[in-house]
Coordinates of C-alpha atoms and ligand atoms in Angstrom, one line a residue:
M288 CA 35.0 16.8 -74.7
S289 CA 36.5 14.7 -77.4
T290 CA 40.1 15.2 -78.6
T291 CA 39.0 16.5 -82.0
E292 CA 36.8 19.2 -80.4
R293 CA 39.8 20.4 -78.4
N294 CA 41.9 20.4 -81.5
I295 CA 45.0 18.8 -80.1
N296 CA 47.8 17.6 -82.2
F297 CA 48.5 14.0 -83.0
I298 CA 51.3 13.8 -80.4
E299 CA 49.0 15.1 -77.7
Q300 CA 46.4 12.5 -78.7
I301 CA 49.0 9.8 -78.2
I302 CA 49.9 11.1 -74.8
E303 CA 46.3 11.5 -73.7
K304 CA 45.6 8.0 -74.8
D305 CA 48.6 6.7 -72.8
L306 CA 47.6 8.7 -69.8
A307 CA 44.0 7.3 -70.0
A308 CA 45.4 3.7 -70.4
N309 CA 48.0 4.3 -67.7
T310 CA 50.6 3.0 -70.1
H311 CA 53.6 4.5 -68.3
Q312 CA 52.1 4.6 -64.9
G313 CA 50.6 8.0 -65.8
R314 CA 54.1 9.5 -66.4
V315 CA 55.0 11.8 -69.2
H316 CA 58.8 12.2 -69.5
T317 CA 60.3 13.7 -72.7
R318 CA 63.8 14.8 -73.6
F319 CA 65.5 17.3 -75.9
P320 CA 68.6 15.5 -77.2
P321 CA 70.9 17.9 -79.1
E322 CA 74.3 16.8 -80.4
P323 CA 76.8 19.4 -79.2
N324 CA 78.3 19.9 -82.6
G325 CA 76.9 23.4 -83.4
Y326 CA 74.5 26.1 -82.1
L327 CA 70.8 25.6 -81.9
H328 CA 68.6 27.0 -84.7
I329 CA 64.9 27.7 -85.3
G330 CA 64.3 24.0 -86.2
H331 CA 65.5 23.0 -82.8
A332 CA 63.2 25.6 -81.3
K333 CA 60.3 23.6 -82.7
S334 CA 61.6 20.4 -81.0
I335 CA 62.3 22.3 -77.7
C336 CA 58.8 23.8 -77.6
L337 CA 57.4 20.4 -78.4
N338 CA 59.3 18.4 -75.7
F339 CA 59.4 21.0 -73.0
G340 CA 55.9 22.2 -73.8
L341 CA 54.4 18.7 -73.5
A342 CA 56.1 18.2 -70.1
E343 CA 54.6 21.5 -68.9
K344 CA 51.2 20.7 -70.3
Y345 CA 50.9 17.2 -68.9
N346 CA 52.7 17.9 -65.6
G347 CA 55.6 15.8 -66.7
K348 CA 59.4 16.2 -67.0
C349 CA 61.7 17.0 -69.8
N350 CA 65.4 16.2 -69.8
L351 CA 68.2 18.1 -71.6
R352 CA 70.5 15.4 -72.8
F353 CA 73.6 16.0 -74.8
D354 CA 73.8 13.3 -77.4
D355 CA 77.6 13.3 -77.3
T356 CA 78.5 10.0 -78.8
N357 CA 80.7 11.4 -81.5
P358 CA 83.9 12.9 -80.1
E359 CA 85.1 14.3 -83.4
K360 CA 82.8 17.2 -83.9
E361 CA 81.7 18.0 -80.4
E362 CA 82.9 20.8 -78.2
Q363 CA 82.2 22.3 -74.8
E364 CA 81.5 25.7 -76.3
Y365 CA 78.4 24.2 -78.0
V366 CA 77.3 22.6 -74.7
E367 CA 77.3 26.0 -73.0
A368 CA 75.6 27.7 -76.0
I369 CA 72.8 25.1 -76.1
K370 CA 72.1 25.5 -72.4
R371 CA 72.0 29.3 -72.7
D372 CA 69.6 29.1 -75.7
V373 CA 67.1 26.6 -74.0
H374 CA 67.0 28.9 -71.0
W375 CA 66.6 31.9 -73.2
L376 CA 63.5 30.3 -74.8
G377 CA 62.1 30.1 -71.3
F378 CA 62.4 26.4 -70.5
E379 CA 64.0 24.7 -67.5
W380 CA 65.1 21.1 -67.8
H381 CA 64.5 18.4 -65.2
G382 CA 67.5 18.1 -62.8
E383 CA 71.0 18.5 -64.2
A384 CA 71.8 18.5 -67.8
L385 CA 72.6 14.9 -68.9
Y386 CA 75.2 13.5 -71.2
A387 CA 74.9 10.3 -73.3
S388 CA 78.6 9.8 -72.6
S389 CA 77.9 9.2 -68.9
Y390 CA 76.1 6.0 -70.0
F391 CA 79.1 4.6 -71.8
D392 CA 79.7 2.0 -69.1
T393 CA 76.1 0.8 -69.3
L394 CA 76.1 0.8 -73.1
Y395 CA 79.3 -1.2 -73.1
Q396 CA 77.8 -3.8 -70.7
W397 CA 74.7 -4.0 -72.9
A398 CA 76.9 -4.6 -75.9
V399 CA 78.6 -7.4 -74.0
Y400 CA 75.1 -8.7 -73.1
L401 CA 74.2 -8.9 -76.7
I402 CA 77.4 -10.8 -77.6
D403 CA 76.6 -13.1 -74.7
Q404 CA 73.1 -13.7 -76.2
E405 CA 74.8 -14.3 -79.6
L406 CA 73.1 -11.2 -80.9
A407 CA 76.3 -9.3 -81.7
Y408 CA 79.7 -10.0 -83.3
V409 CA 83.0 -8.4 -84.0
D410 CA 83.4 -7.8 -87.8
E411 CA 86.8 -7.3 -89.2
Q412 CA 85.7 -6.3 -92.7
N413 CA 86.7 -2.8 -93.6
A414 CA 84.1 0.0 -94.0
E415 CA 83.9 -0.4 -97.8
Q416 CA 83.3 -4.2 -97.6
I417 CA 80.7 -3.6 -95.0
R418 CA 79.0 -1.0 -97.1
I419 CA 78.9 -3.2 -100.2
S420 CA 77.7 -6.3 -98.4
R421 CA 74.7 -4.4 -97.0
G422 CA 73.0 -4.8 -100.3
S423 CA 70.5 -2.3 -101.5
L424 CA 66.8 -1.5 -101.3
T425 CA 66.2 -4.1 -104.1
E426 CA 68.8 -6.7 -103.2
P427 CA 69.5 -8.5 -99.9
G428 CA 72.8 -8.1 -98.2
E429 CA 75.5 -10.7 -97.7
E430 CA 76.5 -12.1 -94.4
S431 CA 80.0 -11.2 -93.2
P432 CA 82.5 -14.1 -93.1
F433 CA 83.0 -13.1 -89.4
R434 CA 79.4 -13.4 -88.5
S435 CA 79.5 -17.0 -87.2
R436 CA 82.3 -16.4 -84.7
N437 CA 81.5 -18.0 -81.3
K438 CA 80.6 -15.8 -78.4
E439 CA 83.9 -16.4 -76.5
E440 CA 85.9 -15.2 -79.5
N441 CA 83.6 -12.2 -79.8
L442 CA 83.9 -11.3 -76.2
A443 CA 87.7 -11.5 -76.3
L444 CA 87.8 -9.4 -79.6
F445 CA 85.4 -6.8 -78.3
E446 CA 87.6 -6.5 -75.1
K447 CA 90.6 -6.0 -77.4
M448 CA 88.7 -3.3 -79.3
R449 CA 88.1 -1.5 -76.0
A450 CA 91.7 -1.9 -74.9
G451 CA 92.9 -0.1 -78.0
E452 CA 94.6 -3.2 -79.5
F453 CA 93.0 -2.6 -83.0
A454 CA 93.7 0.2 -85.3
E455 CA 90.8 2.6 -86.2
G456 CA 88.6 1.0 -88.8
A457 CA 90.1 -2.5 -88.3
A458 CA 87.0 -3.9 -86.5
V459 CA 83.5 -2.9 -85.5
L460 CA 80.8 -4.5 -83.3
R461 CA 77.6 -5.4 -85.2
A462 CA 74.2 -6.6 -84.1
K463 CA 73.3 -10.0 -85.6
I464 CA 69.8 -9.4 -86.9
D465 CA 69.0 -10.1 -90.6
M466 CA 71.2 -9.3 -93.6
S467 CA 68.2 -9.7 -95.9
H468 CA 65.8 -7.6 -93.9
P469 CA 63.7 -5.3 -96.1
N470 CA 64.6 -2.4 -93.8
M471 CA 68.3 -1.7 -94.4
C472 CA 68.7 -0.4 -90.8
M473 CA 68.1 -4.0 -89.6
R474 CA 70.9 -5.5 -91.7
D475 CA 73.4 -6.1 -88.9
P476 CA 73.8 -2.4 -87.9
I477 CA 77.1 -1.2 -86.4
L478 CA 77.0 -0.8 -82.6
Y479 CA 80.5 0.3 -81.8
R480 CA 83.3 1.8 -83.8
I481 CA 87.0 2.4 -82.9
R482 CA 87.8 6.1 -82.6
K483 CA 91.1 7.0 -81.0
Q484 CA 89.9 10.4 -80.0
S485 CA 89.7 12.3 -76.7
H486 CA 86.1 13.1 -75.7
H487 CA 85.1 16.5 -74.2
Q488 CA 83.4 14.7 -71.2
T489 CA 85.2 11.4 -70.8
G490 CA 88.7 12.4 -71.9
D491 CA 90.8 9.3 -73.0
K492 CA 88.8 6.7 -71.2
W493 CA 87.3 5.3 -74.3
C494 CA 88.6 4.5 -77.8
I495 CA 85.4 2.8 -78.9
Y496 CA 82.2 4.8 -79.3
P497 CA 78.6 3.6 -79.7
G498 CA 76.7 4.6 -82.9
Y499 CA 73.5 6.7 -82.8
D500 CA 71.2 3.8 -83.1
F501 CA 72.8 1.8 -80.3
A502 CA 72.9 4.8 -78.0
H503 CA 69.7 6.8 -78.5
G504 CA 66.9 4.4 -77.4
Q505 CA 69.0 3.0 -74.6
E506 CA 69.7 6.5 -73.3
D507 CA 65.9 7.1 -73.4
A508 CA 65.4 3.9 -71.4
I509 CA 68.1 4.7 -68.8
E510 CA 66.4 8.0 -68.2
G511 CA 62.9 6.6 -67.9
I512 CA 61.7 8.6 -71.0
T513 CA 58.2 7.6 -71.9
H514 CA 57.8 9.4 -75.3
S515 CA 60.8 9.9 -77.5
F516 CA 60.1 12.4 -80.3
C517 CA 62.3 12.8 -83.3
T518 CA 62.0 14.1 -86.8
L519 CA 60.6 12.1 -89.7
E520 CA 63.8 10.9 -91.2
F521 CA 64.2 8.6 -88.2
A522 CA 61.1 6.7 -88.9
V523 CA 63.1 4.0 -90.7
N524 CA 65.2 3.6 -87.6
R525 CA 62.2 2.9 -85.4
P526 CA 62.2 -1.0 -85.8
L527 CA 65.8 -1.0 -84.7
Y528 CA 65.0 1.3 -81.8
D529 CA 62.3 -1.2 -80.8
W530 CA 64.6 -4.2 -81.4
F531 CA 67.2 -2.9 -78.9
I532 CA 64.5 -2.1 -76.3
E533 CA 63.1 -5.6 -76.7
H534 CA 66.4 -7.5 -76.6
L535 CA 68.2 -5.6 -73.8
P536 CA 67.6 -5.7 -70.1
V537 CA 66.4 -2.0 -70.1
P538 CA 64.6 -0.5 -67.0
C539 CA 61.9 1.1 -69.1
K540 CA 60.3 0.8 -72.5
P541 CA 60.1 4.2 -74.2
R542 CA 58.4 4.6 -77.6
Q543 CA 59.7 6.6 -80.5
Y544 CA 57.3 8.9 -82.5
E545 CA 58.2 11.0 -85.5
F546 CA 57.1 14.5 -86.4
A547 CA 57.8 16.7 -89.4
P548 CA 61.0 18.8 -89.1
L549 CA 60.7 22.6 -89.6
N550 CA 61.9 23.7 -93.0
L551 CA 61.8 27.5 -93.5
S552 CA 61.9 29.2 -96.9
Y553 CA 65.0 31.4 -97.7
T554 CA 66.8 29.6 -94.8
V555 CA 69.1 26.7 -94.2
T556 CA 68.6 24.8 -91.0
S557 CA 71.4 22.3 -90.9
K558 CA 74.1 22.6 -88.4
R559 CA 76.7 21.4 -90.9
K560 CA 75.7 24.2 -93.4
L561 CA 75.5 26.8 -90.7
K562 CA 78.9 25.8 -89.5
Q563 CA 80.2 26.2 -93.1
L564 CA 78.9 29.7 -93.3
V565 CA 80.7 30.5 -90.0
D566 CA 83.9 28.7 -90.8
E567 CA 84.2 30.3 -94.2
G568 CA 83.7 33.8 -92.7
I569 CA 80.5 34.4 -94.8
V570 CA 78.8 35.5 -91.6
D571 CA 80.0 37.0 -88.4
G572 CA 80.0 33.9 -86.2
W573 CA 77.2 31.6 -85.0
D574 CA 75.3 34.6 -83.6
D575 CA 75.3 36.6 -86.9
P576 CA 71.9 38.3 -86.9
R577 CA 71.2 36.9 -90.4
L578 CA 71.4 33.3 -89.2
P579 CA 68.4 31.3 -88.1
T580 CA 70.3 30.3 -85.0
L581 CA 68.7 31.2 -81.7
S582 CA 71.8 33.2 -80.7
G583 CA 71.5 35.1 -84.1
L584 CA 67.8 35.8 -83.6
R585 CA 68.6 37.0 -80.0
R586 CA 71.3 39.3 -81.2
R587 CA 68.9 40.6 -83.8
G588 CA 66.5 41.6 -81.1
V589 CA 63.9 38.9 -81.6
P590 CA 62.1 38.2 -78.2
P591 CA 62.0 34.5 -77.2
H592 CA 58.2 34.5 -76.9
A593 CA 57.9 35.6 -80.6
I594 CA 59.7 32.3 -81.4
R595 CA 57.4 30.3 -79.1
Q596 CA 54.4 32.0 -80.7
F597 CA 55.7 31.0 -84.1
C598 CA 56.1 27.4 -83.0
E599 CA 52.6 27.4 -81.7
M600 CA 51.3 28.8 -85.0
I601 CA 53.0 26.2 -87.2
G602 CA 51.9 23.3 -85.0
V603 CA 53.1 19.7 -85.1
T604 CA 52.2 17.4 -87.9
K605 CA 53.4 14.2 -89.6
S606 CA 53.7 15.7 -93.1
E607 CA 56.8 17.6 -94.2
G608 CA 56.5 20.9 -95.9
V609 CA 58.2 24.3 -96.1
V610 CA 57.0 27.1 -93.8
D611 CA 57.1 30.5 -95.3
V612 CA 59.7 32.6 -93.4
S613 CA 57.2 35.5 -93.5
M614 CA 55.2 33.6 -90.9
L615 CA 58.2 33.9 -88.5
E616 CA 58.5 37.6 -89.5
Y617 CA 54.8 38.1 -88.8
S618 CA 55.2 36.7 -85.3
I619 CA 58.2 39.0 -84.6
R620 CA 56.4 42.1 -85.9
E621 CA 53.2 41.3 -84.0
T622 CA 55.0 40.8 -80.8
L623 CA 57.2 43.9 -81.1
N624 CA 54.4 46.1 -82.3
K625 CA 52.7 45.4 -78.9
E626 CA 55.7 45.7 -76.7
A627 CA 58.6 47.5 -78.2
P628 CA 59.2 51.0 -76.8
R629 CA 59.2 53.7 -79.4
A630 CA 62.1 56.0 -80.2
M631 CA 63.3 58.2 -83.1
A632 CA 66.3 57.7 -85.2
V633 CA 67.2 59.5 -88.4
L634 CA 69.1 57.1 -90.8
N635 CA 70.2 59.7 -93.4
P636 CA 70.4 63.0 -91.5
L637 CA 69.7 66.3 -93.1
K638 CA 70.3 69.4 -90.9
V639 CA 67.4 71.7 -90.3
V640 CA 68.0 75.1 -88.6
I641 CA 64.9 76.6 -86.9
T642 CA 65.7 80.2 -87.6
N643 CA 63.0 81.7 -85.3
M644 CA 64.3 79.8 -82.3
P645 CA 67.0 81.5 -80.2
E646 CA 70.4 79.8 -80.2
D647 CA 70.5 79.1 -76.5
Q648 CA 67.0 77.9 -76.1
Q649 CA 66.1 74.3 -75.3
E650 CA 62.6 73.1 -74.9
M651 CA 61.8 69.7 -73.4
L652 CA 59.1 67.9 -75.3
Q653 CA 57.3 64.8 -74.1
A654 CA 56.4 61.6 -76.0
Q655 CA 54.7 58.4 -75.0
V656 CA 57.0 55.4 -74.9
H657 CA 54.2 53.4 -76.6
P658 CA 51.3 55.1 -78.4
Q659 CA 48.8 52.4 -77.3
D660 CA 50.1 51.8 -73.8
E661 CA 50.3 54.8 -71.5
G662 CA 51.5 52.5 -68.8
M663 CA 54.9 52.4 -70.4
G664 CA 55.3 56.0 -69.5
F665 CA 56.8 59.1 -71.2
R666 CA 60.2 60.0 -72.5
R667 CA 61.7 63.4 -72.8
L668 CA 62.8 64.9 -76.2
P669 CA 65.0 68.0 -76.2
F670 CA 64.1 70.4 -79.0
T671 CA 66.6 73.1 -80.0
R672 CA 67.4 75.4 -82.9
E673 CA 69.0 72.6 -84.9
V674 CA 67.5 69.2 -85.6
F675 CA 68.0 66.4 -88.1
I676 CA 65.3 65.0 -90.4
D677 CA 65.7 62.2 -92.9
K678 CA 66.9 63.2 -96.4
A679 CA 64.1 61.1 -97.8
D680 CA 61.5 63.3 -96.1
F681 CA 62.4 66.4 -98.1
V682 CA 62.1 67.4 -101.8
E683 CA 62.6 70.9 -103.2
V684 CA 59.5 70.7 -105.4
K685 CA 56.4 68.9 -104.3
P686 CA 56.2 66.0 -106.8
N687 CA 52.4 65.4 -106.6
K688 CA 49.4 65.9 -104.4
K689 CA 50.2 62.7 -102.5
W690 CA 53.4 64.1 -101.1
K691 CA 52.7 64.9 -97.4
R692 CA 56.3 65.4 -96.3
L693 CA 58.4 68.5 -96.4
F694 CA 59.2 70.7 -99.5
L695 CA 60.4 74.2 -100.1
G696 CA 57.6 76.5 -99.0
G697 CA 55.7 73.6 -97.4
E698 CA 54.8 72.6 -93.9
V699 CA 55.1 69.3 -92.0
R700 CA 54.8 68.3 -88.4
L701 CA 57.8 67.0 -86.4
R702 CA 56.5 63.9 -84.6
N703 CA 55.8 64.7 -80.9
G704 CA 56.6 68.3 -81.7
Y705 CA 55.8 71.4 -83.7
V706 CA 54.8 72.2 -87.3
I707 CA 57.7 73.6 -89.3
R708 CA 57.8 75.4 -92.6
C709 CA 60.8 75.2 -95.0
N710 CA 61.8 78.7 -96.2
E711 CA 65.3 78.1 -97.7
V712 CA 67.5 75.3 -99.1
L713 CA 71.3 75.6 -98.8
K714 CA 73.4 73.6 -101.2
D715 CA 77.1 72.9 -101.7
E716 CA 79.0 73.7 -104.9
Q717 CA 77.9 70.4 -106.5
G718 CA 74.3 71.2 -105.8
N719 CA 73.8 68.7 -102.9
I720 CA 71.4 69.9 -100.3
Q721 CA 73.3 70.7 -97.1
Q722 CA 70.8 72.4 -94.8
L723 CA 67.3 73.6 -94.6
N724 CA 66.3 76.8 -93.0
C725 CA 62.9 76.5 -91.4
T726 CA 60.6 78.3 -89.0
Y727 CA 58.5 76.6 -86.4
D728 CA 55.0 77.6 -85.3
P729 CA 54.9 77.8 -81.5
E730 CA 51.1 77.5 -81.4
T731 CA 51.1 74.0 -82.9
L732 CA 52.3 71.6 -80.2
G733 CA 49.8 68.8 -80.1
K734 CA 47.3 70.7 -82.2
D735 CA 46.9 71.8 -85.8
P736 CA 47.2 75.5 -86.6
S737 CA 43.8 77.2 -86.3
D738 CA 43.6 78.2 -90.0
R739 CA 45.0 75.2 -91.8
K740 CA 45.5 71.4 -91.7
V741 CA 49.0 69.9 -91.7
K742 CA 48.8 66.2 -92.7
G743 CA 52.4 65.1 -92.9
V744 CA 54.3 63.9 -89.8
I745 CA 57.9 63.1 -90.0
H746 CA 60.4 61.8 -87.4
W747 CA 63.4 63.8 -86.4
V748 CA 66.1 64.1 -83.7
D749 CA 67.6 67.1 -81.9
A750 CA 71.0 67.8 -83.3
A751 CA 72.8 68.8 -80.0
S752 CA 71.6 65.9 -77.8
S753 CA 71.2 63.0 -80.3
C754 CA 74.0 60.5 -80.7
P755 CA 75.7 59.3 -83.8
A756 CA 75.1 55.6 -84.4
E757 CA 75.8 52.9 -86.9
V758 CA 72.7 51.1 -88.1
R759 CA 72.9 47.7 -89.7
L760 CA 70.0 46.7 -92.0
Y761 CA 69.7 43.0 -92.5
D762 CA 67.9 41.3 -95.3
R763 CA 67.4 37.6 -95.9
L764 CA 70.7 35.8 -96.2
F765 CA 69.6 33.8 -99.2
S766 CA 68.0 35.1 -102.4
D767 CA 66.5 31.7 -103.2
E768 CA 63.4 30.2 -101.5
T769 CA 65.1 26.8 -101.1
P770 CA 68.8 27.4 -101.2
D771 CA 69.8 23.9 -100.3
A772 CA 67.5 22.1 -102.7
H773 CA 69.4 22.6 -105.9
K774 CA 71.5 19.7 -107.0
E775 CA 73.5 21.6 -109.6
R776 CA 74.6 24.4 -107.2
P777 CA 75.9 24.6 -103.7
F778 CA 73.6 26.5 -101.2
T779 CA 76.3 29.2 -100.9
H780 CA 75.7 30.1 -104.5
F781 CA 72.4 31.7 -103.4
I782 CA 73.8 34.1 -100.8
N783 CA 72.1 37.4 -101.1
D784 CA 74.9 40.0 -101.4
Q785 CA 72.6 42.7 -100.2
S786 CA 71.9 40.9 -96.9
L787 CA 73.7 43.6 -94.9
T788 CA 73.7 47.3 -95.4
I789 CA 75.7 49.5 -93.0
I790 CA 74.6 53.1 -92.4
Y791 CA 77.0 55.4 -90.6
P792 CA 76.5 57.9 -89.1
A793 CA 72.8 57.9 -88.4
R794 CA 71.5 59.9 -85.5
V795 CA 69.5 58.4 -82.7
E796 CA 67.6 60.2 -79.9
A797 CA 69.6 60.6 -76.7
N798 CA 67.4 58.1 -74.8
L799 CA 68.8 55.4 -77.0
A800 CA 72.3 55.8 -75.5
K801 CA 70.9 53.8 -72.6
A802 CA 69.3 51.2 -74.9
L803 CA 69.4 47.7 -73.4
P804 CA 71.2 45.1 -75.6
E805 CA 68.9 42.4 -77.2
K806 CA 65.9 44.6 -76.5
A807 CA 64.1 45.8 -79.6
Y808 CA 62.9 49.4 -79.9
Q809 CA 60.7 50.7 -82.7
F810 CA 62.5 53.5 -84.5
E811 CA 59.3 55.2 -85.6
R812 CA 58.7 54.9 -89.4
E813 CA 61.8 52.8 -89.8
G814 CA 61.4 49.5 -88.1
Y815 CA 62.5 47.6 -85.1
F816 CA 66.1 47.8 -83.9
C817 CA 68.2 46.7 -81.0
L818 CA 71.6 47.6 -79.6
D819 CA 74.4 45.2 -80.7
E820 CA 76.6 45.2 -77.6
K821 CA 79.4 43.2 -79.1
M822 CA 79.7 45.6 -82.1
T823 CA 79.2 48.7 -80.0
Q824 CA 82.2 47.7 -77.9
Q825 CA 84.3 46.7 -80.9
K826 CA 83.6 49.9 -82.9
G827 CA 83.5 52.4 -80.1
H828 CA 80.2 53.9 -81.2
L829 CA 76.6 52.8 -80.8
V830 CA 75.6 50.0 -83.2
F831 CA 72.0 49.0 -83.8
N832 CA 70.8 45.9 -85.7
R833 CA 67.5 46.1 -87.5
T834 CA 65.4 43.3 -86.1
I835 CA 62.8 43.6 -88.8
A836 CA 61.3 46.3 -91.0
L837 CA 57.9 47.7 -90.2
R838 CA 56.1 46.2 -93.1
D839 CA 56.7 43.2 -95.2
S840 CA 58.4 45.0 -98.0
W841 CA 59.4 41.6 -99.5
Q842 CA 55.8 40.5 -99.8
K843 CA 55.1 43.8 -101.5
L844 CA 57.8 43.2 -104.0
T845 CA 56.7 39.7 -104.8
T846 CA 53.0 40.3 -105.0
G847 CA 53.2 43.8 -106.5
E848 CA 51.0 45.0 -103.6
K849 CA 51.3 48.8 -103.0
Ligands
LIG1149 P1 70.9 19.4 -88.0 O1 70.2 18.8 -89.1 O2 70.8 20.9 -87.9 O3 72.4 19.0 -87.9 P2 70.4 17.5 -86.0 O4 69.1 16.7 -86.1 O5 71.6 16.8 -86.4 O6 70.2 18.9 -86.7 P3 70.5 17.4 -83.2 O7 71.4 18.1 -82.3 O8 70.6 15.9 -83.3 O9 70.6 18.1 -84.6 O10 69.0 17.8 -82.9 C1 68.4 17.8 -81.6 C2 66.9 17.6 -81.7 O11 66.4 18.6 -82.5 C3 66.6 16.3 -82.4 O12 65.6 15.6 -81.7 C4 66.1 16.7 -83.8 O13 65.1 15.8 -84.2 C5 65.5 18.1 -83.5 N1 65.6 18.9 -84.7 C6 66.7 19.2 -85.4 N2 66.4 19.9 -86.5 C7 65.1 20.1 -86.5 C8 64.1 20.8 -87.3 N3 64.5 21.4 -88.4 N4 62.8 20.8 -87.0 C9 62.4 20.1 -85.8 N5 63.3 19.5 -85.0 C10 64.6 19.5 -85.3
LIG1150 MG1 70.7 14.6 -85.1

């Protein structure tokens, strides 16, 4: 079969060609290289699924490598969170987790090697001078006055940099390539900077740190990576990546390929911006259920395979675009509709007294855990004289023919239970409805009354056995489709102030007292919800997060669909 017939993506085509030509002795070795300066987000999931997915598909290996060359912004907390998230998505890295910082000795030796080859020099211009002398896209750069230093002098100065004898910013090591190269990346890029900072892995061993370009390709080479995938913005760095691989005594020659990053509508996926939301207290930590972080999605009840399915759906291409967030929502709904256990919860409880039921009577009703999957078993629903229904399911006067729910003098079926009739409405002094007095028809369990049809079915919970619960309804965090694409306003300007609605106390069926955290249940007619363990402990009552509404109400609003 040809590759086009099998419909494989451009990266798979590259790999299959390499395998056919035995380019890397038949090996496929990829890596996922996060910088531990924040939590992983949905964009990273695309890269994880790509790298780990290719290793799985082609019987190869995928490393997890922390690209920890910048000691300023990195923390151990992020390292742990990243490992947890990769595992959660269902992937296992090859061997131990790796750290770019453990190659610092080799990278240092390779820097010395370049000096020795007269391909690197110590520049004592300051950052501003270096910036200006790089030129622009239309003008060539100017050579540094320190560029022609001899190699002995460079070796001695670089050793001084390493020994901490220069102040921060007083000197850098640069590659000697071409100051008038059309690609700005090739105009004597900086290899090492002085940073008098402790590092979370290497402590105080180093006060000089390699830059991204000098580190990344060499790390790939040290690890025997065959295909190094990164997002499109690194395409300009590729000639430099190749230059290092060509000029250094590396043990393997990896190749870099670029793919389009994931951009999602109504979402920001930049660690820096997510960190700002966290630091400014706009959200409740990195795992706030409104964030597109993997820990946020998990806390919201999104199953990992829904994210993998989404990544499969969007595919991998070379052209950048914005993916509609409703595609992610669709994957979540589809997955949960198939597998979420059903339960009943009443968000705005209205008390109903079943007047023809004796006070001490309790009947045990049964309901399927999943309507299409008997294998998921049954659950028990106590039914007593007092139940709660949702305020929205009752009106005193039937407004029109379409109204199938309860009204004074009308009938409705309680889901998984009996048909009830409303005979009386009790109100407080202000006229607010306090209670409904109803009667139930004992002949109607699982079947319609013999002489009439009852079309409406509403959800309910038993008053005595149900539990009070807090329900947190989340909406999109941003009200704008591209919150970080506006030059005149910061992305925080577009925060949706309706992104969180807290309802308390709602009532949930007793079975939900044993709900598993991070596991979504369908609250019938309301949406998918999962227990928030952290909040439940903090607040001392059950707290549920809405994972997603049943239908795409947003779509309805924007398209005017009914
Ligand atoms: P951010 O822009 O959020 O700060 P980053 O690129 O700095 O992300 P890294 O930790 O360097 O974050 O990313 C690790 C890997 O994930 C890189 O290979 C990067 O290309 C990839 N990646 C990051 N964001 C996306 C995205 N939106 N879509 C696809 N891949 C991404
Ligand atoms: Mg990066």
